[in-house]
Coordinates of C-alpha atoms (C1' of nucleotides) in Angstrom, one line a residue:
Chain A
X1134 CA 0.0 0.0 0.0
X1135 CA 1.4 3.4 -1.2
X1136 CA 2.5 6.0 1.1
X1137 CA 2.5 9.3 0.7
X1138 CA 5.3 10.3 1.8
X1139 CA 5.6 13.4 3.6
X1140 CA 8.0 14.8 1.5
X1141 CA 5.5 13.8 -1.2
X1142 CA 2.8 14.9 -0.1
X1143 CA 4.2 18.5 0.5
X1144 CA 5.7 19.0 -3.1
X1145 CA 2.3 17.5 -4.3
X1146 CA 0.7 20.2 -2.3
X1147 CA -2.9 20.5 -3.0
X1148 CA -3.1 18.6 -6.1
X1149 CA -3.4 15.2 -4.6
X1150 CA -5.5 16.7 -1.8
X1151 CA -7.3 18.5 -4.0
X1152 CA -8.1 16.0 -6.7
X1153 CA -11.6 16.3 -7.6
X1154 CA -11.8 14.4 -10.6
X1155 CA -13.7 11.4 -8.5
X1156 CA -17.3 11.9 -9.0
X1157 CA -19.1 12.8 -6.3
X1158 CA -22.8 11.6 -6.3
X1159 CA -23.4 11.5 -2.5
X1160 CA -23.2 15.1 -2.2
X1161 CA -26.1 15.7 -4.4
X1162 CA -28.1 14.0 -2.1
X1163 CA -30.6 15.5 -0.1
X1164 CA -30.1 16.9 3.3
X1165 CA -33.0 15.2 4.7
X1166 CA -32.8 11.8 3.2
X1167 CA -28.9 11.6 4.1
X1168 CA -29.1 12.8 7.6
X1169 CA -32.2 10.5 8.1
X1170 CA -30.2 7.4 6.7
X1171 CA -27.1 8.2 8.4
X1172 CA -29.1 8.3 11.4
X1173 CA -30.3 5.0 10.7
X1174 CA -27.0 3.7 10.2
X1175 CA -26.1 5.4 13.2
X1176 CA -28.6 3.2 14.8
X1177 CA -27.5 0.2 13.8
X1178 CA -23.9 1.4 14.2
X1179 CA -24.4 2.1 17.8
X1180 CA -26.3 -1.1 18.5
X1181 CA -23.9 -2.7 17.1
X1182 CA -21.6 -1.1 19.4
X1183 CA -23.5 -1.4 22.2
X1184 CA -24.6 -5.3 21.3
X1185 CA -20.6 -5.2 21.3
X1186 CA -20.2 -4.0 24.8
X1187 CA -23.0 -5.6 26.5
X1188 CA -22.3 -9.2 25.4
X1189 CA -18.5 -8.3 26.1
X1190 CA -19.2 -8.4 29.3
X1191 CA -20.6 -11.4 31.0
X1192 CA -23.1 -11.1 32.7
X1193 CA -23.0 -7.4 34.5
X1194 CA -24.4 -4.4 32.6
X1195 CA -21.8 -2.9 30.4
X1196 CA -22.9 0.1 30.3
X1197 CA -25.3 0.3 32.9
X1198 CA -27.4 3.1 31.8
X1199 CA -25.8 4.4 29.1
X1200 CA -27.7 2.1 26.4
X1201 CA -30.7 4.1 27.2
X1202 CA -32.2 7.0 25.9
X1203 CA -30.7 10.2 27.8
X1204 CA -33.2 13.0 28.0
X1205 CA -30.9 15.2 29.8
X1206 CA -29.1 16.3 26.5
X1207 CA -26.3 18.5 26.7
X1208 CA -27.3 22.0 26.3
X1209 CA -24.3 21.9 24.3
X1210 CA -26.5 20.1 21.5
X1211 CA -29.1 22.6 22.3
X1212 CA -27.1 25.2 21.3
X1213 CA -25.9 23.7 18.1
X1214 CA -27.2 24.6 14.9
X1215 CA -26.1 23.3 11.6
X1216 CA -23.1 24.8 9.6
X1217 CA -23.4 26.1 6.6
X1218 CA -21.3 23.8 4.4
X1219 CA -18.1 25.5 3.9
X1220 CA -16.3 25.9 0.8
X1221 CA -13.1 23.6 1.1
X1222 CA -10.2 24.6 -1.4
X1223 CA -8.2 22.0 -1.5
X1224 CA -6.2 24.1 -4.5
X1225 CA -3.4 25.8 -1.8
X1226 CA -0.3 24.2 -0.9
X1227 CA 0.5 26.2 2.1
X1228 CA -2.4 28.5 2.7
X1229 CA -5.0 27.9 5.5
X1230 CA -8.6 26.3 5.1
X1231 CA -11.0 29.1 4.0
X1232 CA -13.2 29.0 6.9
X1233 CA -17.1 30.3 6.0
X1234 CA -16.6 31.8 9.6
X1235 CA -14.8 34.6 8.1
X1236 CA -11.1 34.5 6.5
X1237 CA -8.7 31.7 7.5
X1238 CA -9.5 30.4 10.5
X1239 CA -9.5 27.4 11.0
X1240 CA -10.4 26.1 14.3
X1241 CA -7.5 24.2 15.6
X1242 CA -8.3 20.7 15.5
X1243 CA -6.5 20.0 19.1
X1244 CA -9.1 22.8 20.3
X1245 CA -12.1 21.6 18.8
X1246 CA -11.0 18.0 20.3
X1247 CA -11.6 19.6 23.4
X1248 CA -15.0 20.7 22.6
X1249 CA -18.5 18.9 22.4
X1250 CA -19.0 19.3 19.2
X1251 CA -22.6 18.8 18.9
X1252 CA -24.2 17.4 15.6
X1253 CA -25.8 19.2 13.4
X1254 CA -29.4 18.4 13.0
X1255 CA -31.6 17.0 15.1
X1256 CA -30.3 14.2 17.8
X1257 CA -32.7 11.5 17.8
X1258 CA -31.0 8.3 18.3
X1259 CA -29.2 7.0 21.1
X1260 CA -28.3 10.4 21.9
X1261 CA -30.7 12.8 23.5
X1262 CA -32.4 13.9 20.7
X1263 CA -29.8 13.6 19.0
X1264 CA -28.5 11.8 15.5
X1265 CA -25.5 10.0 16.2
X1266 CA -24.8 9.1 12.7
X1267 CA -23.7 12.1 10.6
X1268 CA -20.6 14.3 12.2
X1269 CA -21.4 18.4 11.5
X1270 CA -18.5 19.2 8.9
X1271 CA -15.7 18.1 10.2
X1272 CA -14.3 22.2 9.2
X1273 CA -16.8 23.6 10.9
X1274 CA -16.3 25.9 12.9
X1275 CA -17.2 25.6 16.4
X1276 CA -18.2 29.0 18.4
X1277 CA -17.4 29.5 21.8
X1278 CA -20.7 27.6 23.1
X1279 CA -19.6 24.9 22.4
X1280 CA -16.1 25.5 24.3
X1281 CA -17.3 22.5 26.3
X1282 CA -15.0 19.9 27.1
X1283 CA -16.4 16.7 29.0
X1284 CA -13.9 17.1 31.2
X1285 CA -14.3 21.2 31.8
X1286 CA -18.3 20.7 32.0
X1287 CA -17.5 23.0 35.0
X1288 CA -17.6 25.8 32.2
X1289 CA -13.9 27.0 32.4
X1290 CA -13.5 29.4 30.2
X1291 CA -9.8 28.9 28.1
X1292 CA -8.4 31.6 26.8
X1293 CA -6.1 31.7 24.3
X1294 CA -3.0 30.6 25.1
X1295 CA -0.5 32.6 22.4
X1296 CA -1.9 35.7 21.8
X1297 CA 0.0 36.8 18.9
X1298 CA -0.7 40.3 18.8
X1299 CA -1.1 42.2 15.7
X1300 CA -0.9 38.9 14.0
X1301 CA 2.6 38.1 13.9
X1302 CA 3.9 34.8 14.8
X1303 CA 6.5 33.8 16.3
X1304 CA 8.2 31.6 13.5
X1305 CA 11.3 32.7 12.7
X1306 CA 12.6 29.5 10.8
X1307 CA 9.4 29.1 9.3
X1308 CA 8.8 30.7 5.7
X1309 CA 6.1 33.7 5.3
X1310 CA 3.1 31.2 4.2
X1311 CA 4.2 29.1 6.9
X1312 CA 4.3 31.7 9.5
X1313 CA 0.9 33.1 8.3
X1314 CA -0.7 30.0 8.3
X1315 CA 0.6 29.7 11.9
X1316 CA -0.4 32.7 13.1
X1317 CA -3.8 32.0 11.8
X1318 CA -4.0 29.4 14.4
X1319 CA -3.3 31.1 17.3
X1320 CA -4.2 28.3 19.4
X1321 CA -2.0 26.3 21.6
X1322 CA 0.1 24.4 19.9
X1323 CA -0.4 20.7 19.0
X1324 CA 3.3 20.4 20.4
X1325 CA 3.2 21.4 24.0
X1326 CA 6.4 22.3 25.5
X1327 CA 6.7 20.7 29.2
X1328 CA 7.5 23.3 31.9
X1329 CA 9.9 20.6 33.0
X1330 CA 11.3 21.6 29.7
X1331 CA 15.0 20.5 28.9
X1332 CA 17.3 22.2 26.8
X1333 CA 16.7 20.3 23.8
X1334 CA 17.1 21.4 20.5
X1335 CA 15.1 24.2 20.1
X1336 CA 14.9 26.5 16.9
X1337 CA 13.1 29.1 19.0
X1338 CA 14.6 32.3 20.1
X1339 CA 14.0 32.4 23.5
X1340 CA 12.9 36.2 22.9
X1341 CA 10.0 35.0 22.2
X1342 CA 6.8 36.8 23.6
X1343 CA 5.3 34.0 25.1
X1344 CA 6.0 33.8 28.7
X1345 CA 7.1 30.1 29.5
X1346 CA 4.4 30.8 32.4
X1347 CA 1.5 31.0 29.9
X1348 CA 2.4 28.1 28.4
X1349 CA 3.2 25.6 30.8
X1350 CA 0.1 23.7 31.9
X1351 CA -0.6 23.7 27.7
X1352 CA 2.8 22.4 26.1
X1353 CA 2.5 18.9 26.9
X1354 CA 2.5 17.4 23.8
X1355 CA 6.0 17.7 22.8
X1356 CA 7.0 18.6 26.1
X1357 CA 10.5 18.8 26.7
X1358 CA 11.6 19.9 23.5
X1359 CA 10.7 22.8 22.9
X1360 CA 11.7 24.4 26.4
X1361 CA 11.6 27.8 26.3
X1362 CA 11.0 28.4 23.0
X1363 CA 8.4 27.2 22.7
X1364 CA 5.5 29.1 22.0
X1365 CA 4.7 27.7 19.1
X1366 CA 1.2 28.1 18.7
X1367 CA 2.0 26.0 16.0
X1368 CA -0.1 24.4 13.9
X1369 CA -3.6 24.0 13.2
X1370 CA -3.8 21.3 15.6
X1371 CA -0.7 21.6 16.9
X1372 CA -2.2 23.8 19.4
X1373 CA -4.4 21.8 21.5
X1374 CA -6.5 23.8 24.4
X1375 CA -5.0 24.2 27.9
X1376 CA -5.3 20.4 29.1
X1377 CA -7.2 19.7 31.7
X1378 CA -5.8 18.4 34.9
X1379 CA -6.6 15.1 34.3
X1380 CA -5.4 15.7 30.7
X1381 CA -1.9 16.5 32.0
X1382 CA -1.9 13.8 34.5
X1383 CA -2.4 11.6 32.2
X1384 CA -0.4 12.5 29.4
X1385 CA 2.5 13.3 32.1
X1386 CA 2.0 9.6 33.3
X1387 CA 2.0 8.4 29.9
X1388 CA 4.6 10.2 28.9
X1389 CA 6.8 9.7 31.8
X1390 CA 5.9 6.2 31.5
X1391 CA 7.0 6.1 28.2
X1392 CA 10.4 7.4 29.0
X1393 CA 10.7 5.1 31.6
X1394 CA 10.2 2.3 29.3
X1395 CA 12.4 3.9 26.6
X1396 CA 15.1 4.2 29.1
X1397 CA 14.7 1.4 30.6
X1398 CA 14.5 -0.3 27.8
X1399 CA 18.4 -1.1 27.0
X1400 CA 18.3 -2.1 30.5
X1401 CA 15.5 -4.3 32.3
X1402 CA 17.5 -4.2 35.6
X1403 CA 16.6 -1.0 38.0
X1404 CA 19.8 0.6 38.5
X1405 CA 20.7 0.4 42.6
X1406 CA 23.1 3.2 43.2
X1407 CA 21.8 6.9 43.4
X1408 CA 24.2 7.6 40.1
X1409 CA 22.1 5.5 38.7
X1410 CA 19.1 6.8 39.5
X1411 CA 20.0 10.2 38.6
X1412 CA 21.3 8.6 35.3
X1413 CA 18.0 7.5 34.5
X1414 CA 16.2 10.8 35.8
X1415 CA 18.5 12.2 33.4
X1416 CA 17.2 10.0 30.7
X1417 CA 13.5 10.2 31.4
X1418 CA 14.1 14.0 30.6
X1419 CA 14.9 12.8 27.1
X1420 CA 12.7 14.7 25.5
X1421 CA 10.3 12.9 23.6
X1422 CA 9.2 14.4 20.4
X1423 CA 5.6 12.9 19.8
X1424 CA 4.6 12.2 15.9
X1425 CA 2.5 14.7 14.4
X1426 CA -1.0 13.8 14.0
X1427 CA -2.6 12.1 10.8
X1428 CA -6.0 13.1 9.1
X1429 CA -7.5 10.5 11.3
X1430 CA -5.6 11.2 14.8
X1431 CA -6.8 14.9 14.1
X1432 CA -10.4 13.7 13.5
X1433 CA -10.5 11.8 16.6
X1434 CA -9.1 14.6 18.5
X1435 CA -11.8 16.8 17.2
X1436 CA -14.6 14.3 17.4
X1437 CA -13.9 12.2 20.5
X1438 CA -15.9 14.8 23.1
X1439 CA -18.7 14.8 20.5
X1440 CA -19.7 11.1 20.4
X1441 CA -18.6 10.3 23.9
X1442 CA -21.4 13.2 24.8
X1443 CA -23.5 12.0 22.0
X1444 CA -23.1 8.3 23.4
X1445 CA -22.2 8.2 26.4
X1446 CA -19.6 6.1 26.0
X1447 CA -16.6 6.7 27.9
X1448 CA -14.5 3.4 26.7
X1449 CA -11.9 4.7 24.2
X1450 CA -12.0 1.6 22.1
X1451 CA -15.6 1.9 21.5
X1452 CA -15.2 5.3 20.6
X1453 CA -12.9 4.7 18.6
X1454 CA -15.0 2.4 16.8
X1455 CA -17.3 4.5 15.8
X1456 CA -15.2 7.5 15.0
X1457 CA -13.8 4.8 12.5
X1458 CA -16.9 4.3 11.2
X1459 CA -18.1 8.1 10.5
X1460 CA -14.2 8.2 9.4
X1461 CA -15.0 6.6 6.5
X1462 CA -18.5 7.9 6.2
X1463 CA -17.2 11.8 5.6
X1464 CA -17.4 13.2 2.5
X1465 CA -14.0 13.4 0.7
X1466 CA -14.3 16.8 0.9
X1467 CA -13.9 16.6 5.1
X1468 CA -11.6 14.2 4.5
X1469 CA -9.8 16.1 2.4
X1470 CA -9.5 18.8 5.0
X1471 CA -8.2 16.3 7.8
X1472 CA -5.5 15.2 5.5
X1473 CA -4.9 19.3 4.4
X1474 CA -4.2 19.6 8.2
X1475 CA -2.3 16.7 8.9
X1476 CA -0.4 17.3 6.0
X1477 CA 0.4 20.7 7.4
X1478 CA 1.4 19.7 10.8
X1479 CA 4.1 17.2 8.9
X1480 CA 5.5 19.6 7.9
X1481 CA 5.4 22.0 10.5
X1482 CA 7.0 19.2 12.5
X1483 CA 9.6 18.7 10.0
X1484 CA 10.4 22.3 10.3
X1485 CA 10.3 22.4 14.1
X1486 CA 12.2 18.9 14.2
X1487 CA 14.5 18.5 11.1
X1488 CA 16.2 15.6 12.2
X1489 CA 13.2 13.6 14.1
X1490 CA 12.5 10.8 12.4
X1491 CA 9.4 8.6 14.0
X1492 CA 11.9 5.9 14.5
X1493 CA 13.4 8.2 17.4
X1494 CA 10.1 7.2 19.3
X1495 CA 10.2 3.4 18.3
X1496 CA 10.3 1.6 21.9
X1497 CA 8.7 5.1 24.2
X1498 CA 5.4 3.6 23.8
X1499 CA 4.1 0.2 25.2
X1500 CA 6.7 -2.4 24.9
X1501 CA 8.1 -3.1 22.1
X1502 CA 5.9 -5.5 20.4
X1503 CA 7.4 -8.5 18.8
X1504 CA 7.2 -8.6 15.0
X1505 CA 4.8 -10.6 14.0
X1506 CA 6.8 -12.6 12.4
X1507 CA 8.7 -13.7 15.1
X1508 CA 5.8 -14.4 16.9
X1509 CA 5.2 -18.2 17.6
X1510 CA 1.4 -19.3 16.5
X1511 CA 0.6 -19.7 19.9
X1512 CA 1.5 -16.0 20.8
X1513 CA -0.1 -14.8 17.2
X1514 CA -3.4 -15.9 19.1
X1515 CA -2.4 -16.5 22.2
X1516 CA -3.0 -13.2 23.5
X1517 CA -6.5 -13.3 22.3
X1518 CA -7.7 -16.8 22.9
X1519 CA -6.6 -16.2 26.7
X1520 CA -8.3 -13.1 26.9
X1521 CA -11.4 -14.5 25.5
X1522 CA -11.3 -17.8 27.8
X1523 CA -10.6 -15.5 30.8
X1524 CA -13.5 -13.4 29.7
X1525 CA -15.6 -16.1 29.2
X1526 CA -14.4 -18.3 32.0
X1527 CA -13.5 -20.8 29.5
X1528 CA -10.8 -23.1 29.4
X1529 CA -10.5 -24.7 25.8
X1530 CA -7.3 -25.7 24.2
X1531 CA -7.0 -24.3 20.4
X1532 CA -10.0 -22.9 20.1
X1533 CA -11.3 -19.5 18.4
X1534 CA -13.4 -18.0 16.1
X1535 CA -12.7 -19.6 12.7
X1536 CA -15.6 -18.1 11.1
X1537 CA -15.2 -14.4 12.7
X1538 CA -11.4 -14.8 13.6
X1539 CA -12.5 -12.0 16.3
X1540 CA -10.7 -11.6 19.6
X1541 CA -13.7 -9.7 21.0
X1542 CA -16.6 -11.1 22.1
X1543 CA -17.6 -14.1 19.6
X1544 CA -20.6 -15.9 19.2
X1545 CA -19.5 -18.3 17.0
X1546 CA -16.3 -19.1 19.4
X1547 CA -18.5 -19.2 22.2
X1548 CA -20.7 -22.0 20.3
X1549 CA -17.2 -23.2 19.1
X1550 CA -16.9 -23.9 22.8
X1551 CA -20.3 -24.7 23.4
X1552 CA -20.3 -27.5 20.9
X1553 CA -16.8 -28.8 22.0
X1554 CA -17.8 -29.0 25.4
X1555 CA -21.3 -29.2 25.3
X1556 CA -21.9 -27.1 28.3
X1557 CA -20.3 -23.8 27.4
X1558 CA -22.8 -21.1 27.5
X1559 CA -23.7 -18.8 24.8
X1560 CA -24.0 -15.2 26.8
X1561 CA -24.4 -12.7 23.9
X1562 CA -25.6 -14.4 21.2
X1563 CA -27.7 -12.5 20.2
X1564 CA -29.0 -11.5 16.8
X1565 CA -27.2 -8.2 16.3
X1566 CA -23.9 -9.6 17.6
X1567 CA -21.6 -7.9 15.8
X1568 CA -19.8 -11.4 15.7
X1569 CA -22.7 -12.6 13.6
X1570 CA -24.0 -11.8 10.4
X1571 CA -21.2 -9.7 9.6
X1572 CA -18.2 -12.3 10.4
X1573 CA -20.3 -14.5 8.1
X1574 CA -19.1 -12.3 5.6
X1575 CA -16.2 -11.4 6.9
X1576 CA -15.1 -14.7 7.0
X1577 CA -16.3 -15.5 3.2
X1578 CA -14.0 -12.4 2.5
X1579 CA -11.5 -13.8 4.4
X1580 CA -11.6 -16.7 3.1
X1581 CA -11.4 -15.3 -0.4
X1582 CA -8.7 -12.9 -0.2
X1583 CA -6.2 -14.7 2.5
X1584 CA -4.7 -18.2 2.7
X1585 CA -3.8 -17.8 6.2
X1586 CA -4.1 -20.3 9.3
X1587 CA -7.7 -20.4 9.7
X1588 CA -7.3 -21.4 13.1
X1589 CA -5.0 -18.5 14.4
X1590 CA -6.8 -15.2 15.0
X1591 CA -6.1 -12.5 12.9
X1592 CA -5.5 -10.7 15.9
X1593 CA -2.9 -8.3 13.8
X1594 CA -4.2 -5.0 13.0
X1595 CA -1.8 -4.5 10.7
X1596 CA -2.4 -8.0 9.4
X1597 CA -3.0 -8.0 5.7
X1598 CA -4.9 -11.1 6.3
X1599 CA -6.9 -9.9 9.3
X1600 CA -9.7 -8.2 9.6
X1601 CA -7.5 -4.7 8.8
X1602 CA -7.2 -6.2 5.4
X1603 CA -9.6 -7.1 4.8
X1604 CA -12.1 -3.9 5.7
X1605 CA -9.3 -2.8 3.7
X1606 CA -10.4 -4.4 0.8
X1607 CA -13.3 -1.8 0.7
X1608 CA -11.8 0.7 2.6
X1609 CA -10.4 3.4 0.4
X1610 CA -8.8 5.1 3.5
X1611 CA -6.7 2.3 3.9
X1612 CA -5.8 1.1 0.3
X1613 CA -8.3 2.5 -2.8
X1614 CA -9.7 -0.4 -4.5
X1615 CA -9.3 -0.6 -8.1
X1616 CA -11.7 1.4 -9.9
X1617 CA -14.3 1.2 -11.0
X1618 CA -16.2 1.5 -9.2
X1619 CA -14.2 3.0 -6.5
X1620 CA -16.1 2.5 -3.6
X1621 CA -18.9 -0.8 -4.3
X1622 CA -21.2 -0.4 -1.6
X1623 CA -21.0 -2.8 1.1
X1624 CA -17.4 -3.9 0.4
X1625 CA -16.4 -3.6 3.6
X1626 CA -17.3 -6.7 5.7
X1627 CA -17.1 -4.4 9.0
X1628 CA -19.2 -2.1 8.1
X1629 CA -22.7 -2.4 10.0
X1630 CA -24.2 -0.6 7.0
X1631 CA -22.4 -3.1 5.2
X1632 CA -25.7 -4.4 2.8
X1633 CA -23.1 -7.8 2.6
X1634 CA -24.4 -8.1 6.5
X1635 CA -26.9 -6.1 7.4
X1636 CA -28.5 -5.8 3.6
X1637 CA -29.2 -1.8 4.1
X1638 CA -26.7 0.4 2.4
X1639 CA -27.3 2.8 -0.3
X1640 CA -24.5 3.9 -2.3
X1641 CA -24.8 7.0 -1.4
X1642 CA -24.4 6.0 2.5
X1643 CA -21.0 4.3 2.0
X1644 CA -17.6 6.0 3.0
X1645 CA -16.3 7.9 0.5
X1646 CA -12.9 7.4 -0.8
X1647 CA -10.5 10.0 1.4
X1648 CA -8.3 11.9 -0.2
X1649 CA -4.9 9.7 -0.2
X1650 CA -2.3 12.4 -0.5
X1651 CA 0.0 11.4 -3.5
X1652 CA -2.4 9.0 -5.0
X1653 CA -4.0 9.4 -8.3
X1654 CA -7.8 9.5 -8.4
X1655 CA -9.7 7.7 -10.5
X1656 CA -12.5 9.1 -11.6
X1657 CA -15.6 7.3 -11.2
X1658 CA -18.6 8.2 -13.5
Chain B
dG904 C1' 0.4 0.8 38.5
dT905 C1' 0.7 -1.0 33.9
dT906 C1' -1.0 -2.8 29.8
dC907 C1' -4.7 -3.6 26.6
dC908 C1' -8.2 -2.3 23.5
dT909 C1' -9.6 0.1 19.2
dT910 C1' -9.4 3.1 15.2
dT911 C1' -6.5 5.1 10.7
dG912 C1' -2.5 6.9 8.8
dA913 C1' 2.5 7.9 8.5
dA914 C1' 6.7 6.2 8.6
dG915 C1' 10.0 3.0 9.9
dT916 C1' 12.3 -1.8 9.3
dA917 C1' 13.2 -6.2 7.2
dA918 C1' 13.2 -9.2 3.5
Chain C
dT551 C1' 8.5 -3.4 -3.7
dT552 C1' 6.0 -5.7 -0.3
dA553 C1' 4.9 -7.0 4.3
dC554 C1' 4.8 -5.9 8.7
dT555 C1' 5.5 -3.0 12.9
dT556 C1' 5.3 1.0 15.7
dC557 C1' 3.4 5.1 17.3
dA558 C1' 0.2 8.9 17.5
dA559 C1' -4.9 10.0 21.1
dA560 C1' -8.0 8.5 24.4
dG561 C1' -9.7 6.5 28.7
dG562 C1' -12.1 2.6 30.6
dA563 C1' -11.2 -2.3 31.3
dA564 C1' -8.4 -5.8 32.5
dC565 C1' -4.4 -7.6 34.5

DNA sequence: GTTCCTTTGAAGTAA
DNA sequence: TTACTTCAAAGGAAC
């Protein structure tokens, strides 16, 4: 699967961003009839979800409560009314989004992230009369109303953290587009500098107008680095809100986490001596230059408060899930503007970081996973089968999901089980499992397009033979199909509007192809 | 307290 | 070139 390459993707500039020359038929679709189908879907996709989470757990509520209608909607949603679509020229290279709020102003992705962004529309579904389906624009613009993070319900007010005044912006490396398109997001950056910062390579003056006091509870992001230069208000999303408390806790237990692990990972033993320990202090202040945000990452940021106050959901991977989902259900036009802005904070980053390379982060997160391919079959599935017996109080040798290959909750394992040991019950089978229908043809697809060990799990996101790959096989965000058409409907075995498992997809209704930055377009008529 | 889960995309490594 | 891995965010769940 292509890349596009940074590098690429910048000398490209809009063109590949911008390429228009797919036909777009879903736009010309009603309002109405889209919003009332997406809602629909939504439906299904959030049962599907929620099926997902209630038979994931055994036999206690998931989500106690949270499956029901909420009446007590947000005032948030209240507040919302629709945007006016905005015009999205994807013809610029370096020039900001026009914004139909007025000029080039984007609102900074990291920002909106931090908002509930409520839907446009009426909210109907599973949110408190709201439509959980259909994300507002993913451009739009959110006024300060909606300046209402989950976490700052308590109605703190942020104010911006770089004012730039007069305009100017502090980027002195950065060229006069650059700078402009910076300033225009005068929001905190995307790349935090820590207070705690150390005196790592920073291009910024330390003249800078930004007091480091101003900026410390915000620069977590990129924390050390930038030190006192900082200020940045970098990027379109590279200037996330103030974080919240609990933001900052957790990122600064992340993060310190992660240095731990990175530091400690040449070395398993704890070193005894204080040198030692002041050694590895030393190293945990390694800074730790975070990658910049991709089209999705940026969506998710934006998007996250929005469905978790739509859904009220609170478990990340179920969010997640669905933000995948209305991922690939934007136009190509918000798409388009996702990649426009991820694009730009590449090369912002490049810029701020010349000689970061996202193999400088390689081993700061989780522990370094094992390549798959030195993984022993047991461990490929391992992981997964034990989970699932230890969810499901099983103990069965060998045993998973053929049909589904799912690591989640599965029916058809469970009546694997059932079958092989004839007393094994079947606690969410139910009809909407989302281990049902679907893995039906997900496993026909599977079948199809891989020749791998039917009986390991395809427990490998990354896994051109698991379920990745094979939503993948529809999903033009990870690898556009040969065309045409582009997109068939209901390609994608995990989609729940997926007609191949649920039979109710209109063309119109299936995720349109995103923009792949340095791919050619095929146009579709 | 740590790791996993879950998503997509970018970029890295290895063959 | 292809296949695969890691990391980026997020926060509850599981360990």
């Amino acid at each position: 699967m292509p890349h596009a390459h940074s590098s690429s993707a910048a000398s490209s500039g809009g063109d590949d961003l911008g390429s228009t020359d797919e036909v777009k038929v879903f736009k010309d679709e009603g309002d109405g009839e889209d919003e009332k189908r997406s809602s629909e879907n939504l439906l299904e996709e959030k049962s599907s979800l929620i099926d997902w989470t209630e038979s994931e757990e055994k036999s206690g509520e998931p989500y106690p409560g949270k499956l029901s209608v909420k009446s007590d909607l947000s005032p948030v949603f209240g507040k919302f009314e629709p945007h006016p679509a905005a015009s999205f020229n994807m013809g610029y290279l370096m020039a900001p989004y026009p914004y139909p709020n007025g000029g080039a102003h984007p609102l900074p992705v990291s920002m909106t992230g931090k908002m509930g962004l409520p839907a446009g529309g009426s909210l109907s579904l599973f949110c408190p009369g709201g439509e959980l389906g259909q994300p507002p624009p993913a451009h739009m613009g959110i006024p300060p109303p909606y300046q209402l993070d989950s976490k700052l319900a308590a109605g703190l007010a942020r104010t911006p953290m770089y004012p730039f005044p007069g305009g100017t912006y502090p980027y002195p490396m950065l060229s006069p587009e650059m700078s402009q398109v910076a300033a225009s997001w005068h929001t905190p950056s995307m790349y935090p500098i820590s207070s705690a910062a150390s005196g790592f390579r920073s291009p910024y003056p330390t003249s800078l107008p930004i007091s480091s006091s101003s900026l410390s509870s915000e620069l977590y992001r990129f924390s050390p680095t930038l030190g006192g230069g900082l200020g940045l208000g970098l990027g379109p999303a590279l200037v996330p809100p103030p974080p919240s408390k609990s933001d900052l806790d957790s990122h600064h237990s992340r993060y310190a986490r992660s240095l731990e692990k990175g530091s400690n990972s040449s070395s398993s033993d704890k070193p005894s001596d204080s040198s030692a320990n002041s050694n590895n202090k030393e190293q945990n202040k390694k800074p730790h230059i975070k990658k910049p945000l991709n089209a999705f990452m940026l969506y998710m940021k934006e998007m996250r408060a929005k469905v978790v106050a739509e859904c009220t959901l609170k478990e990340s991977a179920a969010i997640n899930q669905i933000l995948g989902r209305r991922w690939h259900s934007l136009s190509r036009e918000e798409q388009a503007k996702y990649y426009e802005k991820a694009r730009q904070e590449r090369q912002l980053h490049m810029q701020l970081y010349p000689g970061w390379s996202a193999r400088d982060n390689y081993g700061y997160g989780s522990k370094k996973k094992k390549r798959k391919k030195d993984r022993s079959p047991a461990e490929l599935g391992g992981n997964n089968l034990k989970k699932c017996r230890a969810r499901y109080g099983l103990d069965q040798q060998n045993q998973w999901c053929k049909p589904c290959r799912r690591k989640k909750k599965c029916v058809r394992y469970m009546e694997a089980l059932a079958a092989a040991s004839g007393s094994v019950p079947l606690p969410m089978a139910t009809p909407q499992s989302p281990c049902s229908e679907e893995d039906v043809k997900l496993e026909e697809l599977s079948d199809a397009s891989s020749d791998g060990d039917a009986d390991t799990p395809l427990n490998s996101a990354s896994s051109p033979g698991g379920l990745s790959a094979l939503s993948s096989l529809a999903s033009p965000a990870s690898d556009p199909p040969p065309a045409p058409p582009r997109n068939p409907v209901g390609t994608n075995p995990r989609d729940a509007n997926n007609p191949l498992s649920v039979g109710q997809l209109t063309s119109q209704s299936w995720p349109r192809a995103p923009p792949r930055p340095g791919h050619e377009v095929i146009s579709v008529s």
